[in-house]
Coordinates of C-alpha atoms and ligand atoms in Angstrom, one line a residue:
M3 CA 0.0 0.0 0.0
P4 CA 1.3 3.5 -0.7
P5 CA 1.7 5.8 2.3
L6 CA -1.3 7.8 3.4
K7 CA -0.4 11.5 2.6
V8 CA -1.7 13.9 5.3
G9 CA -2.3 17.6 4.9
L10 CA -2.4 19.4 8.2
A11 CA -4.0 22.8 8.7
G12 CA -3.2 24.3 12.1
L13 CA 0.2 23.9 13.9
G14 CA -0.7 25.0 17.4
T15 CA -0.9 22.9 20.6
V16 CA -2.7 20.0 18.9
G17 CA -1.2 20.3 15.3
T18 CA 2.4 20.2 16.5
S19 CA 1.7 17.3 18.8
V20 CA 0.1 15.4 15.9
V21 CA 3.3 15.9 13.8
R22 CA 5.4 14.7 16.8
L23 CA 3.2 11.7 17.5
I24 CA 3.2 10.5 13.9
E25 CA 6.9 10.7 13.9
R26 CA 7.3 8.9 17.3
Q27 CA 4.9 6.1 16.3
R28 CA 6.0 5.9 12.7
E29 CA 6.9 2.2 12.6
A30 CA 4.1 1.0 14.9
L31 CA 1.5 3.0 12.9
A32 CA 2.8 1.5 9.6
A33 CA 2.6 -2.0 11.1
S34 CA -0.8 -1.5 12.5
C35 CA -2.4 0.3 9.5
G36 CA -0.5 -1.7 6.8
R37 CA 0.9 1.4 5.3
A38 CA 3.0 4.4 6.4
I39 CA 1.4 7.7 7.5
E40 CA 3.2 10.8 6.3
V41 CA 2.5 14.4 6.9
V42 CA 3.4 15.9 3.5
A43 CA 1.9 19.4 3.6
V44 CA 1.0 21.9 6.3
T45 CA -0.4 25.4 6.7
A46 CA -0.9 27.8 9.6
R47 CA -1.2 31.6 10.0
S48 CA 2.5 32.5 10.4
P49 CA 4.9 30.7 8.1
G50 CA 8.1 31.9 9.9
K51 CA 7.2 30.8 13.4
D52 CA 9.5 28.4 15.2
R53 CA 7.2 25.6 16.3
G54 CA 9.8 23.3 17.7
I55 CA 9.1 20.6 15.1
D56 CA 11.1 19.6 12.1
L57 CA 9.2 20.7 8.9
K58 CA 12.1 20.5 6.5
R59 CA 10.7 17.7 4.4
V60 CA 7.1 19.1 4.6
R61 CA 5.6 21.4 2.0
W62 CA 4.3 24.7 3.3
V63 CA 1.0 25.7 1.6
A64 CA -0.1 29.3 1.8
D65 CA -3.7 28.9 3.0
P66 CA -6.1 26.3 4.3
L67 CA -8.4 26.2 1.3
Q68 CA -5.5 25.6 -1.0
L69 CA -4.3 22.8 1.2
A70 CA -7.8 21.3 1.3
A71 CA -7.9 21.1 -2.5
D72 CA -4.2 20.0 -2.9
P73 CA -4.0 16.9 -5.1
G74 CA -0.9 15.8 -3.3
I75 CA -2.8 14.9 -0.1
D76 CA -5.1 12.0 0.6
V77 CA -6.6 13.3 3.9
F78 CA -7.1 16.8 5.3
V79 CA -6.7 17.4 9.1
E80 CA -8.3 20.6 10.4
L81 CA -6.7 21.8 13.6
M82 CA -7.3 25.5 13.4
G83 CA -10.5 25.8 15.3
G84 CA -13.5 28.1 15.0
E85 CA -17.0 27.5 13.8
G86 CA -16.7 29.6 10.7
D87 CA -14.1 30.1 7.9
P88 CA -11.4 29.2 7.2
A89 CA -12.1 25.9 9.1
K90 CA -15.6 25.4 7.6
A91 CA -14.7 26.4 4.1
A92 CA -11.6 24.2 4.2
V93 CA -13.4 21.2 5.5
E94 CA -16.1 21.6 2.8
T95 CA -13.5 22.0 0.1
A96 CA -11.6 18.8 1.2
L97 CA -14.8 16.7 1.4
A98 CA -16.1 18.0 -2.0
A99 CA -12.7 17.1 -3.4
G100 CA -13.2 13.5 -2.2
K101 CA -10.7 13.7 0.7
S102 CA -11.5 12.3 4.1
V103 CA -11.4 14.9 6.8
I104 CA -10.3 14.8 10.5
T105 CA -11.1 17.6 12.8
A106 CA -10.9 18.4 16.5
N107 CA -13.2 21.3 16.1
K108 CA -16.3 20.9 18.4
A109 CA -17.5 24.4 17.6
L110 CA -17.7 23.6 13.9
L111 CA -19.4 20.3 14.5
A112 CA -21.9 21.6 17.0
R113 CA -23.1 24.1 14.4
H114 CA -22.5 22.4 11.0
G115 CA -21.9 18.8 11.9
V116 CA -24.9 17.3 10.1
A117 CA -24.4 19.3 6.9
L118 CA -20.7 18.3 6.9
A119 CA -21.6 14.7 7.5
A120 CA -24.0 14.8 4.6
L121 CA -21.3 16.3 2.4
A122 CA -18.9 13.5 3.5
E123 CA -21.6 10.9 2.7
Q124 CA -22.3 12.4 -0.7
H125 CA -18.6 12.1 -1.6
H126 CA -18.1 8.7 0.0
V127 CA -15.4 9.9 2.3
A128 CA -14.9 9.9 6.1
L129 CA -15.4 12.7 8.6
N130 CA -13.8 11.7 11.9
F131 CA -13.7 13.8 15.0
E132 CA -12.6 11.8 18.0
A133 CA -10.6 14.7 19.4
A134 CA -13.6 17.1 19.4
V135 CA -15.1 15.7 22.6
A136 CA -13.1 14.9 25.8
G137 CA -9.7 15.2 24.2
G138 CA -7.9 11.9 24.6
I139 CA -10.9 9.8 25.8
P140 CA -12.1 7.6 22.9
I141 CA -15.8 8.4 23.5
I142 CA -16.8 9.0 19.9
K143 CA -15.6 5.5 18.8
T144 CA -17.1 4.0 22.0
L145 CA -20.5 5.4 21.1
R146 CA -20.4 5.0 17.4
E147 CA -18.9 1.5 17.3
G148 CA -18.3 0.0 20.7
L149 CA -21.8 0.3 22.0
V150 CA -23.8 -0.2 18.8
G151 CA -25.5 -3.2 20.3
N152 CA -26.9 -1.2 23.1
K153 CA -29.9 1.1 23.6
L154 CA -28.7 4.2 25.4
A155 CA -30.7 5.8 28.2
R156 CA -28.4 8.5 29.4
I157 CA -25.0 10.0 28.8
Y158 CA -23.4 12.4 31.1
G159 CA -19.9 13.7 31.7
I160 CA -17.4 16.2 32.9
L161 CA -16.4 17.7 29.6
N162 CA -14.6 20.9 30.6
G163 CA -11.3 20.6 32.5
T164 CA -11.2 24.2 33.5
C165 CA -14.5 24.0 35.4
N166 CA -13.6 20.7 37.1
Y167 CA -10.3 22.2 38.1
I168 CA -12.0 25.2 39.7
L169 CA -14.6 23.1 41.5
T170 CA -11.9 20.8 42.8
R171 CA -9.8 23.6 44.2
M172 CA -12.9 25.3 45.7
E173 CA -13.8 22.1 47.4
Q174 CA -10.3 21.0 48.6
D175 CA -8.9 24.3 49.6
K176 CA -12.0 26.2 50.6
L177 CA -11.4 29.0 48.1
S178 CA -13.8 31.3 46.3
F179 CA -14.8 30.8 42.6
A180 CA -13.0 34.1 41.8
D181 CA -9.7 33.1 43.4
C182 CA -9.7 29.6 41.8
L183 CA -10.4 31.2 38.4
K184 CA -7.5 33.5 38.8
E185 CA -5.3 30.6 39.7
A186 CA -6.5 28.5 36.7
Q187 CA -5.7 31.5 34.4
R188 CA -2.2 31.8 35.9
L189 CA -1.6 28.0 35.4
G190 CA -2.9 28.2 31.8
Y191 CA -6.0 26.1 32.5
A192 CA -8.4 28.9 31.8
E193 CA -8.5 31.5 29.0
A194 CA -8.1 35.2 29.6
D195 CA -11.8 35.4 28.8
P196 CA -13.1 32.4 30.7
T197 CA -16.8 32.9 29.9
F198 CA -17.1 30.3 27.3
D199 CA -15.8 27.6 29.7
V200 CA -17.2 28.6 33.0
E201 CA -20.6 29.5 31.7
G202 CA -21.0 26.0 30.3
H203 CA -21.0 26.8 26.5
D204 CA -17.9 24.6 25.8
T205 CA -19.5 21.7 27.6
A206 CA -22.8 22.3 25.6
Q207 CA -21.0 22.1 22.2
K208 CA -19.5 18.7 23.2
L209 CA -22.8 17.5 24.7
A210 CA -24.6 18.3 21.4
I211 CA -22.2 15.9 19.6
L212 CA -22.5 13.2 22.2
A213 CA -26.3 13.3 22.3
S214 CA -26.4 12.9 18.5
L215 CA -24.3 9.8 18.7
A216 CA -26.1 8.4 21.7
F217 CA -29.6 8.8 20.4
G218 CA -29.3 8.9 16.6
T219 CA -30.5 12.5 16.5
K220 CA -29.3 15.6 14.6
V221 CA -26.8 17.7 16.4
D222 CA -28.8 20.5 18.1
A223 CA -26.7 22.7 20.4
E224 CA -29.6 25.2 20.5
A225 CA -31.8 22.7 22.3
I226 CA -29.4 22.6 25.3
Y227 CA -30.3 24.2 28.6
V228 CA -27.0 25.8 29.8
E229 CA -26.0 27.1 33.3
G230 CA -22.4 27.7 34.4
I231 CA -20.5 27.4 37.7
S232 CA -19.9 31.1 38.5
S233 CA -22.7 31.2 41.1
I234 CA -21.3 28.2 43.2
T235 CA -20.0 29.2 46.6
P236 CA -17.8 27.5 49.2
A237 CA -21.0 27.2 51.3
D238 CA -22.5 25.0 48.5
L239 CA -19.4 22.8 48.4
D240 CA -19.4 22.5 52.2
A241 CA -23.1 21.5 52.2
A242 CA -22.6 19.0 49.4
E243 CA -19.9 17.3 51.4
E244 CA -22.0 17.2 54.5
L245 CA -24.9 15.7 52.6
G246 CA -22.8 13.0 50.7
Y247 CA -22.4 14.8 47.4
R248 CA -19.8 16.6 45.2
I249 CA -20.6 19.4 42.8
K250 CA -19.5 18.9 39.2
L251 CA -20.4 20.8 36.0
L252 CA -22.1 18.0 34.0
G253 CA -23.3 17.8 30.5
V254 CA -26.3 15.4 30.6
A255 CA -28.4 14.0 27.8
V256 CA -31.3 11.7 28.7
A257 CA -34.0 10.0 26.7
T258 CA -37.3 10.7 28.6
D259 CA -40.9 10.0 27.7
K260 CA -41.2 13.8 27.0
G261 CA -38.3 13.8 24.5
I262 CA -34.5 14.2 24.8
E263 CA -33.4 16.3 27.7
Q264 CA -30.0 18.0 27.0
R265 CA -28.7 20.2 29.9
V266 CA -25.4 21.6 31.2
H267 CA -25.4 22.8 34.8
P268 CA -23.6 22.4 38.1
T269 CA -24.8 19.1 39.5
M270 CA -24.8 17.3 42.9
V271 CA -23.5 13.8 42.2
P272 CA -23.3 11.1 44.9
R273 CA -19.9 11.2 46.5
D274 CA -19.4 7.5 45.9
S275 CA -20.2 7.6 42.2
A276 CA -17.5 7.1 39.5
I277 CA -17.9 10.6 38.2
A278 CA -17.5 12.2 41.6
Q279 CA -14.0 10.7 41.9
V280 CA -12.8 12.7 38.8
M281 CA -10.8 15.7 40.1
G282 CA -8.7 18.5 38.5
V283 CA -8.6 19.0 34.8
T284 CA -9.5 15.4 34.1
N285 CA -12.6 14.6 32.0
A286 CA -15.0 11.7 32.3
V287 CA -18.1 10.4 30.5
T288 CA -20.6 7.9 31.9
V289 CA -22.9 6.0 29.5
D290 CA -26.0 4.2 30.7
A291 CA -26.7 1.5 28.2
D292 CA -29.0 -1.5 28.4
A293 CA -26.6 -4.3 27.8
V294 CA -23.5 -3.0 29.5
H295 CA -25.3 -1.0 32.2
A296 CA -23.1 1.9 33.1
I297 CA -19.6 2.4 31.9
T298 CA -17.4 5.4 32.7
L299 CA -14.4 6.5 30.7
V300 CA -11.9 8.8 32.5
G301 CA -8.9 10.6 31.0
P302 CA -7.3 13.8 29.8
G303 CA -9.8 16.1 28.1
A304 CA -7.2 18.4 26.6
G305 CA -3.5 18.9 26.1
G306 CA -1.4 18.5 22.9
M307 CA -0.4 14.9 23.1
A308 CA -3.7 13.5 24.6
T309 CA -5.7 15.3 21.9
A310 CA -3.2 14.2 19.2
S311 CA -3.7 10.6 20.3
A312 CA -7.4 11.0 19.3
V313 CA -6.5 12.7 16.0
V314 CA -3.9 9.9 15.1
S315 CA -6.5 7.3 15.9
D316 CA -8.8 8.9 13.3
I317 CA -6.0 9.1 10.8
G318 CA -5.3 5.4 11.5
D319 CA -8.9 4.4 10.6
I320 CA -8.5 6.2 7.2
A321 CA -5.2 4.6 6.5
R322 CA -6.9 1.2 7.1
G323 CA -9.8 2.1 4.9
V324 CA -12.3 2.1 7.7
R325 CA -15.2 4.5 7.1
T326 CA -18.0 4.8 9.6
P327 CA -20.9 7.3 9.2
P328 CA -19.8 10.4 11.1
F329 CA -22.8 10.4 13.5
G330 CA -23.2 6.6 13.5
R331 CA -25.8 6.3 10.8
A332 CA -26.7 7.9 7.5
T333 CA -27.7 11.5 7.9
A334 CA -31.1 10.8 6.5
R335 CA -31.7 8.4 9.4
L336 CA -30.8 11.1 12.1
A337 CA -34.0 12.2 13.7
T338 CA -34.8 15.8 14.6
I339 CA -34.4 16.1 18.4
E340 CA -37.7 16.2 20.2
K341 CA -36.7 18.5 23.0
A342 CA -37.9 17.8 26.5
P343 CA -38.8 21.2 28.1
M344 CA -36.6 22.0 31.0
Q345 CA -39.6 23.0 33.2
R346 CA -40.6 19.3 33.0
H347 CA -37.2 18.0 34.2
E348 CA -37.7 15.6 37.1
G349 CA -35.1 15.0 39.8
G350 CA -34.0 15.8 43.3
Y351 CA -32.9 19.4 44.1
Y352 CA -30.5 21.1 46.5
I353 CA -31.9 24.4 47.7
R354 CA -30.0 26.8 49.9
L355 CA -31.9 29.7 51.3
L356 CA -31.2 32.5 53.8
A357 CA -34.3 32.6 56.0
V358 CA -35.0 35.9 57.7
D359 CA -35.5 35.6 61.4
K360 CA -39.1 36.3 62.1
P361 CA -41.9 34.2 63.4
G362 CA -43.6 31.9 60.8
T363 CA -40.7 31.9 58.3
F364 CA -40.2 28.2 58.3
A365 CA -43.9 27.5 58.3
T366 CA -44.2 29.7 55.2
I367 CA -41.4 28.0 53.4
A368 CA -42.8 24.5 54.2
T369 CA -46.3 25.6 53.0
R370 CA -45.0 26.9 49.7
L371 CA -43.1 23.7 49.1
A372 CA -46.1 21.6 50.0
E373 CA -48.4 23.6 47.7
H374 CA -46.2 22.5 44.9
A375 CA -46.1 18.9 46.1
I376 CA -42.4 19.1 46.9
S377 CA -41.2 16.6 49.6
I378 CA -38.1 17.2 51.6
E379 CA -35.6 14.4 51.9
S380 CA -33.3 16.2 54.3
I381 CA -32.8 19.6 55.8
V382 CA -29.8 21.2 57.4
Q383 CA -30.2 24.4 59.4
R384 CA -27.1 26.3 60.2
H385 CA -26.6 28.6 63.1
R386 CA -27.4 32.2 62.5
G387 CA -24.5 34.1 61.0
E388 CA -22.6 30.9 60.5
R389 CA -19.9 31.6 57.9
P390 CA -19.0 28.8 55.6
H391 CA -15.5 28.5 56.9
G392 CA -15.7 30.1 60.3
G393 CA -14.9 33.8 60.1
D394 CA -14.7 36.2 62.9
D395 CA -17.8 38.3 62.5
P396 CA -20.0 37.9 65.6
A397 CA -23.5 36.6 64.7
S398 CA -26.1 39.3 64.9
A399 CA -29.8 38.8 65.7
A400 CA -30.5 40.4 62.3
D401 CA -28.5 37.8 60.4
P402 CA -30.6 35.5 58.2
V403 CA -30.4 31.8 59.0
P404 CA -28.9 29.6 56.2
V405 CA -31.2 26.6 55.5
I406 CA -30.3 23.8 53.1
L407 CA -33.0 21.5 51.7
I408 CA -32.6 18.3 49.7
T409 CA -35.9 17.4 47.9
Y410 CA -37.2 14.1 46.7
A411 CA -37.8 13.9 43.0
T412 CA -39.9 16.8 41.8
T413 CA -40.1 19.0 38.7
E414 CA -38.2 22.1 37.7
D415 CA -41.4 23.9 37.3
A416 CA -42.6 23.0 40.9
V417 CA -39.3 24.2 42.4
R418 CA -39.2 27.4 40.4
K419 CA -42.8 28.3 41.3
A420 CA -42.4 27.4 45.0
L421 CA -39.3 29.5 45.3
A422 CA -40.9 32.4 43.5
A423 CA -43.7 32.3 46.1
V424 CA -41.2 32.1 49.0
E425 CA -39.4 35.1 47.6
A426 CA -42.7 37.0 47.2
D427 CA -43.5 36.2 50.8
K428 CA -40.3 38.1 51.8
V429 CA -39.2 35.4 54.2
I430 CA -35.8 34.9 52.6
S431 CA -32.9 37.3 52.0
G432 CA -31.4 37.3 48.4
S433 CA -32.1 34.7 45.8
P434 CA -32.2 30.9 46.6
Q435 CA -29.4 28.8 45.3
V436 CA -30.7 25.8 43.3
I437 CA -28.5 22.8 42.2
R438 CA -30.0 19.8 40.5
I439 CA -29.1 16.3 41.7
E440 CA -28.1 13.5 39.3
K441 CA -28.3 10.0 40.7
N442 CA -26.1 7.2 39.4
Ligands
NAP504 N1 -5.7 22.4 22.9 C1 -6.4 21.3 23.3 O1 -6.1 20.7 24.3 C2 -7.6 20.8 22.5 C3 -8.3 19.7 22.9 C4 -9.4 19.2 22.2 C5 -9.7 19.9 21.0 N2 -9.0 21.0 20.6 C6 -9.4 21.6 19.3 O2 -8.3 21.5 18.4 C7 -8.3 22.7 17.6 C8 -6.9 23.3 17.6 O3 -6.7 23.7 19.0 P1 -5.3 24.2 19.5 O4 -5.3 24.3 20.9 O5 -4.2 23.4 18.8 O6 -5.3 25.7 18.9 P2 -4.0 26.7 18.8 O7 -2.9 26.3 19.6 O8 -4.6 28.1 18.9 O9 -3.5 26.5 17.2 C9 -4.3 26.9 16.2 C10 -3.5 26.8 14.9 O10 -4.3 27.1 13.8 C11 -3.6 28.1 13.0 N3 -4.6 29.0 12.5 C12 -5.5 29.8 13.1 N4 -6.3 30.5 12.3 C13 -5.8 30.3 11.1 C14 -6.1 30.7 9.8 N5 -7.0 31.7 9.6 N6 -5.4 30.3 8.7 C15 -4.4 29.4 8.9 N7 -4.1 28.9 10.1 C16 -4.7 29.3 11.2 C17 -2.7 28.8 14.0 O11 -1.6 29.4 13.2 P3 -0.3 30.2 13.9 O12 0.3 29.2 14.8 O13 0.5 30.6 12.8 O14 -1.0 31.3 14.7 C18 -2.3 27.7 14.9 O15 -1.2 27.0 14.3 C19 -9.5 23.5 18.0 O16 -10.6 23.2 17.2 C20 -9.7 23.1 19.4 O17 -11.0 23.3 19.9 C21 -8.0 21.5 21.3

């Protein structure tokens, strides 16, 4: 077999690692795939930049579209990022030219995944994207191929290392969200503008791709309910610990009788669950499937080499001539997502309130919850003025009293309505904190 000739667009963190990994694994890859894999042409923004890799035998191409159409390459690898051009135009050009494409670009796939898959199908080529979700964890192949004999009920995961790092530090070192974010930025785990990560949008893009593979539906990032972690306080993490939970930012997709629920939000997970053990920047995905029950994959969700591992796996498939439909089935067989409305979400809830100290406050709260058929599983009442981690301020009689409630399964709608009524009754100070509970 002649070598597989790779054209690589993007020579940043992931692109340079792909070049290094192909070089490092040259012989093993050739043995495994039955042919050599060679990076023959590359492009990036700045041709003169020292990237710490040897590109002497590699052709530099002026721009990504030109590389995508280059007759000297068999496969186009897009590692530039961004949901628009040049990534989108370059991927389209390569597919239309009959070249298989590999991309790590979750933003592009979350928005244009189905259209690109259709284009790949039309031209009988592959569109592989193992690196787009959870970096080095082979979750795409697991869903698309490994679990094809299963009916999936739910998939959920920690898909953003920045958020998991922040929540881990907040829990272990009793630090505020703002302090942990600053530290994550200093260590290079968080972007200068962290909004996309901490407000849950990065997780949502990845969840949209996973939900499509899990349920045979069209990728629909717009159908996802998204809430980030910036409102989580050390008091919540303390309470979680006391009640036997940990707080994680989860992306969750569940098949319900009301449709498919896709949501990203801070979540209380039982402390003994597999997902609760995942700390720091590590990612994890749990799949509930009928034949295997639950399986959890844990590993690095980012980083040059870990992500390159996923890209090289995709290149290996193309070298072997393996072509699987990008979203696990022909695009014509992908159903439109029937979106389960968030108000009808059912589950347990953690609610933290600051109850004002006046007669009848607790009776009012209890009445409002009962009016909405919400049953309380446990309740923790702190001392007046109790600071989450001690603190020197003396308690004052005017201080509100922190109250933490864990509910039995109820609906989002009931919780929202009951808490709106409690707020209108003016028996609490500030807004209640609400965190959904996900059972394993
Ligand atoms: N980093 C990770 O851990 C990770 C994990 C999973 C997935 N991903 C995904 O992998 C992709 C690449 O990420 P990365 O971290 O490697 O990004 P990066 O370090 O910022 O590198 C991006 C590369 O693309 C090139 N580029 C950007 N715009 C271009 C344009 N208009 N024309 C030509 N080249 C252009 C840049 O050129 P210059 O170098 O000349 O500026 C750079 O080499 C993204 O889709 C990302 O979401 C990354």
